[in-house]
PDB file of N, CA and C in Angstrom:
ATOM      1  N   MET A   1       0.827  -1.208   0.014  1.00 45.00           N
ATOM      2  CA  MET A   1       0.007  -0.008   0.038  1.00 45.00           C
ATOM      3  C   MET A   1       0.864   1.266  -0.017  1.00 45.00           C
ATOM      4  N   ALA A   2       2.068   1.124  -0.412  1.00 53.00           N
ATOM      5  CA  ALA A   2       2.979   2.279  -0.331  1.00 53.00           C
ATOM      6  C   ALA A   2       2.641   3.315  -1.466  1.00 53.00           C
ATOM      7  N   ASN A   3       2.004   2.795  -2.569  1.00 64.00           N
ATOM      8  CA  ASN A   3       1.656   3.717  -3.645  1.00 64.00           C
ATOM      9  C   ASN A   3       0.140   4.065  -3.627  1.00 64.00           C
ATOM     10  N   LEU A   4      -0.243   4.845  -2.635  1.00 78.00           N
ATOM     11  CA  LEU A   4      -1.626   5.237  -2.534  1.00 78.00           C
ATOM     12  C   LEU A   4      -1.882   6.443  -3.420  1.00 78.00           C
ATOM     13  N   ASP A   5      -2.905   6.376  -4.242  1.00 85.00           N
ATOM     14  CA  ASP A   5      -3.277   7.581  -4.932  1.00 85.00           C
ATOM     15  C   ASP A   5      -4.712   7.907  -4.687  1.00 85.00           C
ATOM     16  N   ARG A   6      -5.091   9.024  -5.148  1.00 90.00           N
ATOM     17  CA  ARG A   6      -6.515   9.442  -4.803  1.00 90.00           C
ATOM     18  C   ARG A   6      -7.539   8.509  -5.443  1.00 90.00           C
ATOM     19  N   ALA A   7      -7.274   7.937  -6.561  1.00 91.00           N
ATOM     20  CA  ALA A   7      -8.223   7.060  -7.203  1.00 91.00           C
ATOM     21  C   ALA A   7      -8.424   5.753  -6.264  1.00 91.00           C
ATOM     22  N   PHE A   8      -7.395   5.262  -5.713  1.00 91.00           N
ATOM     23  CA  PHE A   8      -7.494   4.159  -4.779  1.00 91.00           C
ATOM     24  C   PHE A   8      -8.367   4.526  -3.584  1.00 91.00           C
ATOM     25  N   ILE A   9      -8.090   5.641  -3.020  1.00 92.00           N
ATOM     26  CA  ILE A   9      -8.874   6.064  -1.804  1.00 92.00           C
ATOM     27  C   ILE A   9     -10.307   6.322  -2.197  1.00 92.00           C
ATOM     28  N   ASP A  10     -10.641   6.902  -3.314  1.00 92.00           N
ATOM     29  CA  ASP A  10     -12.021   7.106  -3.765  1.00 92.00           C
ATOM     30  C   ASP A  10     -12.681   5.826  -4.007  1.00 92.00           C
ATOM     31  N   ASP A  11     -12.023   4.867  -4.638  1.00 92.00           N
ATOM     32  CA  ASP A  11     -12.573   3.576  -4.836  1.00 92.00           C
ATOM     33  C   ASP A  11     -12.934   2.859  -3.462  1.00 92.00           C
ATOM     34  N   LEU A  12     -11.981   2.929  -2.557  1.00 93.00           N
ATOM     35  CA  LEU A  12     -12.146   2.377  -1.218  1.00 93.00           C
ATOM     36  C   LEU A  12     -13.308   2.931  -0.590  1.00 93.00           C
ATOM     37  N   LEU A  13     -13.418   4.265  -0.513  1.00 94.00           N
ATOM     38  CA  LEU A  13     -14.550   4.969   0.121  1.00 94.00           C
ATOM     39  C   LEU A  13     -15.849   4.592  -0.563  1.00 94.00           C
ATOM     40  N   SER A  14     -15.914   4.357  -1.865  1.00 94.00           N
ATOM     41  CA  SER A  14     -17.110   4.027  -2.545  1.00 94.00           C
ATOM     42  C   SER A  14     -17.660   2.598  -2.142  1.00 94.00           C
ATOM     43  N   ARG A  15     -16.786   1.806  -1.611  1.00 94.00           N
ATOM     44  CA  ARG A  15     -17.148   0.429  -1.210  1.00 94.00           C
ATOM     45  C   ARG A  15     -17.446   0.278   0.259  1.00 94.00           C
ATOM     46  N   ILE A  16     -17.275   1.373   0.970  1.00 95.00           N
ATOM     47  CA  ILE A  16     -17.572   1.409   2.435  1.00 95.00           C
ATOM     48  C   ILE A  16     -18.802   2.168   2.772  1.00 95.00           C
ATOM     49  N   ASN A  17     -19.616   1.742   3.654  1.00 96.00           N
ATOM     50  CA  ASN A  17     -20.766   2.526   4.085  1.00 96.00           C
ATOM     51  C   ASN A  17     -20.384   3.098   5.451  1.00 96.00           C
ATOM     52  N   ILE A  18     -20.348   4.456   5.501  1.00 97.00           N
ATOM     53  CA  ILE A  18     -19.960   5.120   6.714  1.00 97.00           C
ATOM     54  C   ILE A  18     -20.876   4.778   7.906  1.00 97.00           C
ATOM     55  N   VAL A  19     -22.157   4.592   7.658  1.00 97.00           N
ATOM     56  CA  VAL A  19     -23.147   4.262   8.669  1.00 97.00           C
ATOM     57  C   VAL A  19     -22.776   2.913   9.371  1.00 97.00           C
ATOM     58  N   ASP A  20     -22.320   1.947   8.557  1.00 96.00           N
ATOM     59  CA  ASP A  20     -21.894   0.642   9.173  1.00 96.00           C
ATOM     60  C   ASP A  20     -20.710   0.776  10.022  1.00 96.00           C
ATOM     61  N   ILE A  21     -19.753   1.590   9.599  1.00 97.00           N
ATOM     62  CA  ILE A  21     -18.503   1.753  10.383  1.00 97.00           C
ATOM     63  C   ILE A  21     -18.800   2.534  11.695  1.00 97.00           C
ATOM     64  N   ILE A  22     -19.416   3.690  11.546  1.00 97.00           N
ATOM     65  CA  ILE A  22     -19.700   4.459  12.710  1.00 97.00           C
ATOM     66  C   ILE A  22     -20.714   3.777  13.665  1.00 97.00           C
ATOM     67  N   GLY A  23     -21.613   3.056  13.059  1.00 97.00           N
ATOM     68  CA  GLY A  23     -22.603   2.223  13.875  1.00 97.00           C
ATOM     69  C   GLY A  23     -22.040   1.256  14.697  1.00 97.00           C
ATOM     70  N   ASN A  24     -20.761   0.835  14.478  1.00 95.00           N
ATOM     71  CA  ASN A  24     -20.124  -0.087  15.359  1.00 95.00           C
ATOM     72  C   ASN A  24     -19.634   0.608  16.687  1.00 95.00           C
ATOM     73  N   SER A  25     -19.539   1.853  16.616  1.00 95.00           N
ATOM     74  CA  SER A  25     -19.095   2.635  17.846  1.00 95.00           C
ATOM     75  C   SER A  25     -20.144   3.495  18.459  1.00 95.00           C
ATOM     76  N   VAL A  26     -21.141   3.919  17.624  1.00 96.00           N
ATOM     77  CA  VAL A  26     -22.106   4.915  18.058  1.00 96.00           C
ATOM     78  C   VAL A  26     -23.445   4.291  17.747  1.00 96.00           C
ATOM     79  N   LYS A  27     -24.345   4.397  18.727  1.00 97.00           N
ATOM     80  CA  LYS A  27     -25.717   3.882  18.454  1.00 97.00           C
ATOM     81  C   LYS A  27     -26.444   4.965  17.618  1.00 97.00           C
ATOM     82  N   LEU A  28     -26.718   4.617  16.334  1.00 97.00           N
ATOM     83  CA  LEU A  28     -27.340   5.506  15.424  1.00 97.00           C
ATOM     84  C   LEU A  28     -28.795   5.223  15.210  1.00 97.00           C
ATOM     85  N   LYS A  29     -29.594   6.269  15.071  1.00 97.00           N
ATOM     86  CA  LYS A  29     -31.064   6.088  14.805  1.00 97.00           C
ATOM     87  C   LYS A  29     -31.359   6.843  13.504  1.00 97.00           C
ATOM     88  N   LYS A  30     -32.047   6.178  12.636  1.00 97.00           N
ATOM     89  CA  LYS A  30     -32.414   6.769  11.332  1.00 97.00           C
ATOM     90  C   LYS A  30     -33.416   7.912  11.538  1.00 97.00           C
ATOM     91  N   LEU A  31     -33.149   9.086  11.004  1.00 95.00           N
ATOM     92  CA  LEU A  31     -34.006  10.203  11.118  1.00 95.00           C
ATOM     93  C   LEU A  31     -34.106  10.948   9.747  1.00 95.00           C
ATOM     94  N   GLY A  32     -35.176  10.655   9.004  1.00 95.00           N
ATOM     95  CA  GLY A  32     -35.272  11.114   7.629  1.00 95.00           C
ATOM     96  C   GLY A  32     -34.233  10.417   6.774  1.00 95.00           C
ATOM     97  N   THR A  33     -33.370  11.116   6.047  1.00 96.00           N
ATOM     98  CA  THR A  33     -32.359  10.537   5.164  1.00 96.00           C
ATOM     99  C   THR A  33     -31.007  10.268   5.959  1.00 96.00           C
ATOM    100  N   ASN A  34     -30.909  10.817   7.127  1.00 97.00           N
ATOM    101  CA  ASN A  34     -29.628  10.779   7.858  1.00 97.00           C
ATOM    102  C   ASN A  34     -29.822   9.900   9.164  1.00 97.00           C
ATOM    103  N   TYR A  35     -28.725   9.700   9.835  1.00 98.00           N
ATOM    104  CA  TYR A  35     -28.677   8.999  11.115  1.00 98.00           C
ATOM    105  C   TYR A  35     -28.160   9.893  12.119  1.00 98.00           C
ATOM    106  N   LYS A  36     -28.709   9.692  13.436  1.00 98.00           N
ATOM    107  CA  LYS A  36     -28.301  10.656  14.470  1.00 98.00           C
ATOM    108  C   LYS A  36     -27.972   9.820  15.745  1.00 98.00           C
ATOM    109  N   GLY A  37     -26.987  10.268  16.440  1.00 97.00           N
ATOM    110  CA  GLY A  37     -26.635   9.658  17.726  1.00 97.00           C
ATOM    111  C   GLY A  37     -25.878  10.602  18.658  1.00 97.00           C
ATOM    112  N   LEU A  38     -25.424  10.069  19.796  1.00 97.00           N
ATOM    113  CA  LEU A  38     -24.622  10.850  20.719  1.00 97.00           C
ATOM    114  C   LEU A  38     -23.209  10.868  20.151  1.00 97.00           C
ATOM    115  N   CYS A  39     -22.585  12.083  20.227  1.00 97.00           N
ATOM    116  CA  CYS A  39     -21.238  12.276  19.690  1.00 97.00           C
ATOM    117  C   CYS A  39     -20.255  11.545  20.519  1.00 97.00           C
ATOM    118  N   PRO A  40     -19.384  10.797  19.828  1.00 97.00           N
ATOM    119  CA  PRO A  40     -18.300  10.119  20.625  1.00 97.00           C
ATOM    120  C   PRO A  40     -17.110  11.019  21.016  1.00 97.00           C
ATOM    121  N   PHE A  41     -17.153  12.183  20.535  1.00 96.00           N
ATOM    122  CA  PHE A  41     -16.021  13.187  20.715  1.00 96.00           C
ATOM    123  C   PHE A  41     -16.231  14.114  21.869  1.00 96.00           C
ATOM    124  N   HIS A  42     -17.468  14.252  22.417  1.00 96.00           N
ATOM    125  CA  HIS A  42     -17.711  15.060  23.532  1.00 96.00           C
ATOM    126  C   HIS A  42     -18.954  14.486  24.301  1.00 96.00           C
ATOM    127  N   SER A  43     -19.065  14.935  25.557  1.00 95.00           N
ATOM    128  CA  SER A  43     -20.225  14.491  26.379  1.00 95.00           C
ATOM    129  C   SER A  43     -21.502  15.270  25.953  1.00 95.00           C
ATOM    130  N   GLU A  44     -22.543  14.553  25.765  1.00 94.00           N
ATOM    131  CA  GLU A  44     -23.793  15.206  25.514  1.00 94.00           C
ATOM    132  C   GLU A  44     -24.906  14.279  25.921  1.00 94.00           C
ATOM    133  N   ASN A  45     -26.137  14.959  26.219  1.00 95.00           N
ATOM    134  CA  ASN A  45     -27.285  14.219  26.570  1.00 95.00           C
ATOM    135  C   ASN A  45     -28.335  14.167  25.495  1.00 95.00           C
ATOM    136  N   THR A  46     -28.187  15.038  24.544  1.00 95.00           N
ATOM    137  CA  THR A  46     -29.100  15.117  23.407  1.00 95.00           C
ATOM    138  C   THR A  46     -28.315  14.905  22.097  1.00 95.00           C
ATOM    139  N   PRO A  47     -28.684  13.956  21.284  1.00 96.00           N
ATOM    140  CA  PRO A  47     -27.920  13.639  20.057  1.00 96.00           C
ATOM    141  C   PRO A  47     -27.746  14.823  19.143  1.00 96.00           C
ATOM    142  N   SER A  48     -26.481  15.115  18.784  1.00 97.00           N
ATOM    143  CA  SER A  48     -26.246  16.130  17.831  1.00 97.00           C
ATOM    144  C   SER A  48     -25.269  15.676  16.735  1.00 97.00           C
ATOM    145  N   PHE A  49     -24.963  14.412  16.769  1.00 98.00           N
ATOM    146  CA  PHE A  49     -24.005  13.812  15.865  1.00 98.00           C
ATOM    147  C   PHE A  49     -24.850  13.195  14.700  1.00 98.00           C
ATOM    148  N   ASN A  50     -24.564  13.685  13.530  1.00 98.00           N
ATOM    149  CA  ASN A  50     -25.267  13.315  12.322  1.00 98.00           C
ATOM    150  C   ASN A  50     -24.417  12.621  11.277  1.00 98.00           C
ATOM    151  N   VAL A  51     -24.943  11.532  10.722  1.00 98.00           N
ATOM    152  CA  VAL A  51     -24.186  10.800   9.693  1.00 98.00           C
ATOM    153  C   VAL A  51     -25.092  10.727   8.441  1.00 98.00           C
ATOM    154  N   SER A  52     -24.476  11.153   7.310  1.00 97.00           N
ATOM    155  CA  SER A  52     -25.158  11.102   6.088  1.00 97.00           C
ATOM    156  C   SER A  52     -24.691   9.918   5.239  1.00 97.00           C
ATOM    157  N   GLU A  53     -25.577   9.009   4.997  1.00 96.00           N
ATOM    158  CA  GLU A  53     -25.283   7.841   4.160  1.00 96.00           C
ATOM    159  C   GLU A  53     -25.071   8.228   2.716  1.00 96.00           C
ATOM    160  N   THR A  54     -25.822   9.144   2.263  1.00 95.00           N
ATOM    161  CA  THR A  54     -25.717   9.509   0.831  1.00 95.00           C
ATOM    162  C   THR A  54     -24.472  10.316   0.598  1.00 95.00           C
ATOM    163  N   LYS A  55     -24.034  11.147   1.550  1.00 96.00           N
ATOM    164  CA  LYS A  55     -22.807  11.970   1.389  1.00 96.00           C
ATOM    165  C   LYS A  55     -21.582  11.271   1.928  1.00 96.00           C
ATOM    166  N   GLN A  56     -21.808  10.230   2.663  1.00 96.00           N
ATOM    167  CA  GLN A  56     -20.715   9.481   3.390  1.00 96.00           C
ATOM    168  C   GLN A  56     -19.906  10.451   4.151  1.00 96.00           C
ATOM    169  N   PHE A  57     -20.553  11.133   5.099  1.00 97.00           N
ATOM    170  CA  PHE A  57     -20.014  12.202   5.898  1.00 97.00           C
ATOM    171  C   PHE A  57     -20.610  12.303   7.252  1.00 97.00           C
ATOM    172  N   TYR A  58     -19.920  12.670   8.254  1.00 98.00           N
ATOM    173  CA  TYR A  58     -20.454  12.893   9.580  1.00 98.00           C
ATOM    174  C   TYR A  58     -20.208  14.291  10.013  1.00 98.00           C
ATOM    175  N   HIS A  59     -21.145  14.761  10.884  1.00 98.00           N
ATOM    176  CA  HIS A  59     -20.917  16.121  11.449  1.00 98.00           C
ATOM    177  C   HIS A  59     -21.635  16.207  12.786  1.00 98.00           C
ATOM    178  N   CYS A  60     -20.945  16.780  13.810  1.00 98.00           N
ATOM    179  CA  CYS A  60     -21.576  17.006  15.064  1.00 98.00           C
ATOM    180  C   CYS A  60     -21.849  18.484  15.205  1.00 98.00           C
ATOM    181  N   PHE A  61     -23.154  18.805  15.423  1.00 97.00           N
ATOM    182  CA  PHE A  61     -23.552  20.210  15.631  1.00 97.00           C
ATOM    183  C   PHE A  61     -23.206  20.718  16.975  1.00 97.00           C
ATOM    184  N   GLY A  62     -22.728  19.870  17.905  1.00 96.00           N
ATOM    185  CA  GLY A  62     -22.380  20.299  19.191  1.00 96.00           C
ATOM    186  C   GLY A  62     -20.947  20.715  19.311  1.00 96.00           C
ATOM    187  N   CYS A  63     -19.998  19.877  18.852  1.00 97.00           N
ATOM    188  CA  CYS A  63     -18.576  20.181  18.945  1.00 97.00           C
ATOM    189  C   CYS A  63     -17.907  20.549  17.583  1.00 97.00           C
ATOM    190  N   GLY A  64     -18.658  20.333  16.477  1.00 97.00           N
ATOM    191  CA  GLY A  64     -18.091  20.723  15.220  1.00 97.00           C
ATOM    192  C   GLY A  64     -17.342  19.604  14.508  1.00 97.00           C
ATOM    193  N   ALA A  65     -17.125  18.512  15.222  1.00 97.00           N
ATOM    194  CA  ALA A  65     -16.339  17.374  14.555  1.00 97.00           C
ATOM    195  C   ALA A  65     -17.078  17.021  13.249  1.00 97.00           C
ATOM    196  N   SER A  66     -16.247  16.740  12.214  1.00 98.00           N
ATOM    197  CA  SER A  66     -16.832  16.300  10.913  1.00 98.00           C
ATOM    198  C   SER A  66     -15.740  15.662  10.119  1.00 98.00           C
ATOM    199  N   GLY A  67     -16.206  14.914   9.047  1.00 97.00           N
ATOM    200  CA  GLY A  67     -15.305  14.290   8.144  1.00 97.00           C
ATOM    201  C   GLY A  67     -15.841  13.033   7.533  1.00 97.00           C
ATOM    202  N   ASP A  68     -14.943  12.280   6.874  1.00 97.00           N
ATOM    203  CA  ASP A  68     -15.371  11.045   6.211  1.00 97.00           C
ATOM    204  C   ASP A  68     -14.980   9.836   7.149  1.00 97.00           C
ATOM    205  N   VAL A  69     -15.160   8.652   6.657  1.00 97.00           N
ATOM    206  CA  VAL A  69     -14.959   7.540   7.466  1.00 97.00           C
ATOM    207  C   VAL A  69     -13.516   7.382   7.881  1.00 97.00           C
ATOM    208  N   ILE A  70     -12.568   7.769   7.050  1.00 97.00           N
ATOM    209  CA  ILE A  70     -11.110   7.719   7.445  1.00 97.00           C
ATOM    210  C   ILE A  70     -10.801   8.588   8.604  1.00 97.00           C
ATOM    211  N   LYS A  71     -11.328   9.806   8.565  1.00 98.00           N
ATOM    212  CA  LYS A  71     -11.128  10.748   9.712  1.00 98.00           C
ATOM    213  C   LYS A  71     -11.785  10.177  10.927  1.00 98.00           C
ATOM    214  N   PHE A  72     -12.997   9.628  10.857  1.00 98.00           N
ATOM    215  CA  PHE A  72     -13.675   9.064  12.013  1.00 98.00           C
ATOM    216  C   PHE A  72     -12.808   7.968  12.681  1.00 98.00           C
ATOM    217  N   LEU A  73     -12.226   7.069  11.853  1.00 97.00           N
ATOM    218  CA  LEU A  73     -11.417   5.982  12.468  1.00 97.00           C
ATOM    219  C   LEU A  73     -10.161   6.557  13.102  1.00 97.00           C
ATOM    220  N   ARG A  74      -9.589   7.538  12.433  1.00 97.00           N
ATOM    221  CA  ARG A  74      -8.392   8.213  13.017  1.00 97.00           C
ATOM    222  C   ARG A  74      -8.705   8.870  14.334  1.00 97.00           C
ATOM    223  N   GLU A  75      -9.836   9.541  14.435  1.00 97.00           N
ATOM    224  CA  GLU A  75     -10.179  10.351  15.609  1.00 97.00           C
ATOM    225  C   GLU A  75     -10.680   9.473  16.761  1.00 97.00           C
ATOM    226  N   ASN A  76     -11.569   8.549  16.338  1.00 96.00           N
ATOM    227  CA  ASN A  76     -12.255   7.693  17.336  1.00 96.00           C
ATOM    228  C   ASN A  76     -11.388   6.565  17.862  1.00 96.00           C
ATOM    229  N   GLU A  77     -10.680   5.908  16.951  1.00 96.00           N
ATOM    230  CA  GLU A  77      -9.850   4.784  17.369  1.00 96.00           C
ATOM    231  C   GLU A  77      -8.379   5.109  17.460  1.00 96.00           C
ATOM    232  N   GLY A  78      -7.957   6.283  17.207  1.00 96.00           N
ATOM    233  CA  GLY A  78      -6.546   6.734  17.312  1.00 96.00           C
ATOM    234  C   GLY A  78      -5.648   6.073  16.333  1.00 96.00           C
ATOM    235  N   LEU A  79      -6.198   5.726  15.108  1.00 97.00           N
ATOM    236  CA  LEU A  79      -5.390   5.138  14.076  1.00 97.00           C
ATOM    237  C   LEU A  79      -4.689   6.113  13.281  1.00 97.00           C
ATOM    238  N   SER A  80      -3.539   5.737  12.733  1.00 96.00           N
ATOM    239  CA  SER A  80      -2.843   6.646  11.747  1.00 96.00           C
ATOM    240  C   SER A  80      -3.658   6.531  10.406  1.00 96.00           C
ATOM    241  N   PHE A  81      -3.283   7.446   9.508  1.00 95.00           N
ATOM    242  CA  PHE A  81      -3.943   7.407   8.216  1.00 95.00           C
ATOM    243  C   PHE A  81      -3.814   6.118   7.547  1.00 95.00           C
ATOM    244  N   MET A  82      -2.615   5.582   7.492  1.00 94.00           N
ATOM    245  CA  MET A  82      -2.344   4.251   6.800  1.00 94.00           C
ATOM    246  C   MET A  82      -3.115   3.088   7.530  1.00 94.00           C
ATOM    247  N   ASP A  83      -3.216   3.127   8.854  1.00 96.00           N
ATOM    248  CA  ASP A  83      -3.871   2.127   9.611  1.00 96.00           C
ATOM    249  C   ASP A  83      -5.324   2.127   9.268  1.00 96.00           C
ATOM    250  N   ALA A  84      -5.929   3.374   9.133  1.00 96.00           N
ATOM    251  CA  ALA A  84      -7.303   3.467   8.846  1.00 96.00           C
ATOM    252  C   ALA A  84      -7.595   2.996   7.474  1.00 96.00           C
ATOM    253  N   ILE A  85      -6.723   3.302   6.542  1.00 95.00           N
ATOM    254  CA  ILE A  85      -6.834   2.787   5.155  1.00 95.00           C
ATOM    255  C   ILE A  85      -6.745   1.277   5.102  1.00 95.00           C
ATOM    256  N   GLU A  86      -5.856   0.712   5.781  1.00 95.00           N
ATOM    257  CA  GLU A  86      -5.676  -0.746   5.846  1.00 95.00           C
ATOM    258  C   GLU A  86      -6.863  -1.423   6.461  1.00 95.00           C
ATOM    259  N   LYS A  87      -7.409  -0.826   7.519  1.00 96.00           N
ATOM    260  CA  LYS A  87      -8.616  -1.435   8.136  1.00 96.00           C
ATOM    261  C   LYS A  87      -9.818  -1.408   7.204  1.00 96.00           C
ATOM    262  N   LEU A  88      -9.981  -0.296   6.536  1.00 96.00           N
ATOM    263  CA  LEU A  88     -11.093  -0.204   5.615  1.00 96.00           C
ATOM    264  C   LEU A  88     -10.896  -1.128   4.379  1.00 96.00           C
ATOM    265  N   ALA A  89      -9.696  -1.176   3.895  1.00 94.00           N
ATOM    266  CA  ALA A  89      -9.366  -2.129   2.756  1.00 94.00           C
ATOM    267  C   ALA A  89      -9.618  -3.548   3.151  1.00 94.00           C
ATOM    268  N   ASN A  90      -9.324  -3.947   4.431  1.00 95.00           N
ATOM    269  CA  ASN A  90      -9.558  -5.303   4.844  1.00 95.00           C
ATOM    270  C   ASN A  90     -11.135  -5.496   4.908  1.00 95.00           C
ATOM    271  N   LEU A  91     -11.865  -4.539   5.389  1.00 93.00           N
ATOM    272  CA  LEU A  91     -13.326  -4.705   5.406  1.00 93.00           C
ATOM    273  C   LEU A  91     -13.922  -4.754   4.078  1.00 93.00           C
ATOM    274  N   ALA A  92     -13.303  -4.098   3.069  1.00 92.00           N
ATOM    275  CA  ALA A  92     -13.838  -4.108   1.716  1.00 92.00           C
ATOM    276  C   ALA A  92     -13.243  -5.218   0.869  1.00 92.00           C
ATOM    277  N   ASN A  93     -12.296  -6.060   1.464  1.00 90.00           N
ATOM    278  CA  ASN A  93     -11.679  -7.131   0.718  1.00 90.00           C
ATOM    279  C   ASN A  93     -10.830  -6.618  -0.398  1.00 90.00           C
ATOM    280  N   ILE A  94     -10.130  -5.532  -0.147  1.00 87.00           N
ATOM    281  CA  ILE A  94      -9.199  -4.942  -1.152  1.00 87.00           C
ATOM    282  C   ILE A  94      -7.738  -5.089  -0.626  1.00 87.00           C
ATOM    283  N   GLU A  95      -6.869  -5.533  -1.515  1.00 78.00           N
ATOM    284  CA  GLU A  95      -5.468  -5.626  -1.089  1.00 78.00           C
ATOM    285  C   GLU A  95      -4.685  -4.306  -1.342  1.00 78.00           C
TER     286      GLU A  95
END
């Protein structure tokens, strides 16, 4: 995986559903076209963490955390960029 290019990353992201990955860490509830849950990045009592399946993006209206599934894995699990890519590639059965 030493030769990562944007096309590889885009292909990888197109094979991964952000809701499935975040749903392993955050209890998400479908609300309209998006999913909502308690933000894993700060303490809250009312859900302000939104995940868009169509945009493959998350955003917290409480603390401002946002990004794609790679950034979520890096922030939530403390993975490096390459470790997050490798984890997603394994999940998508890509070498």
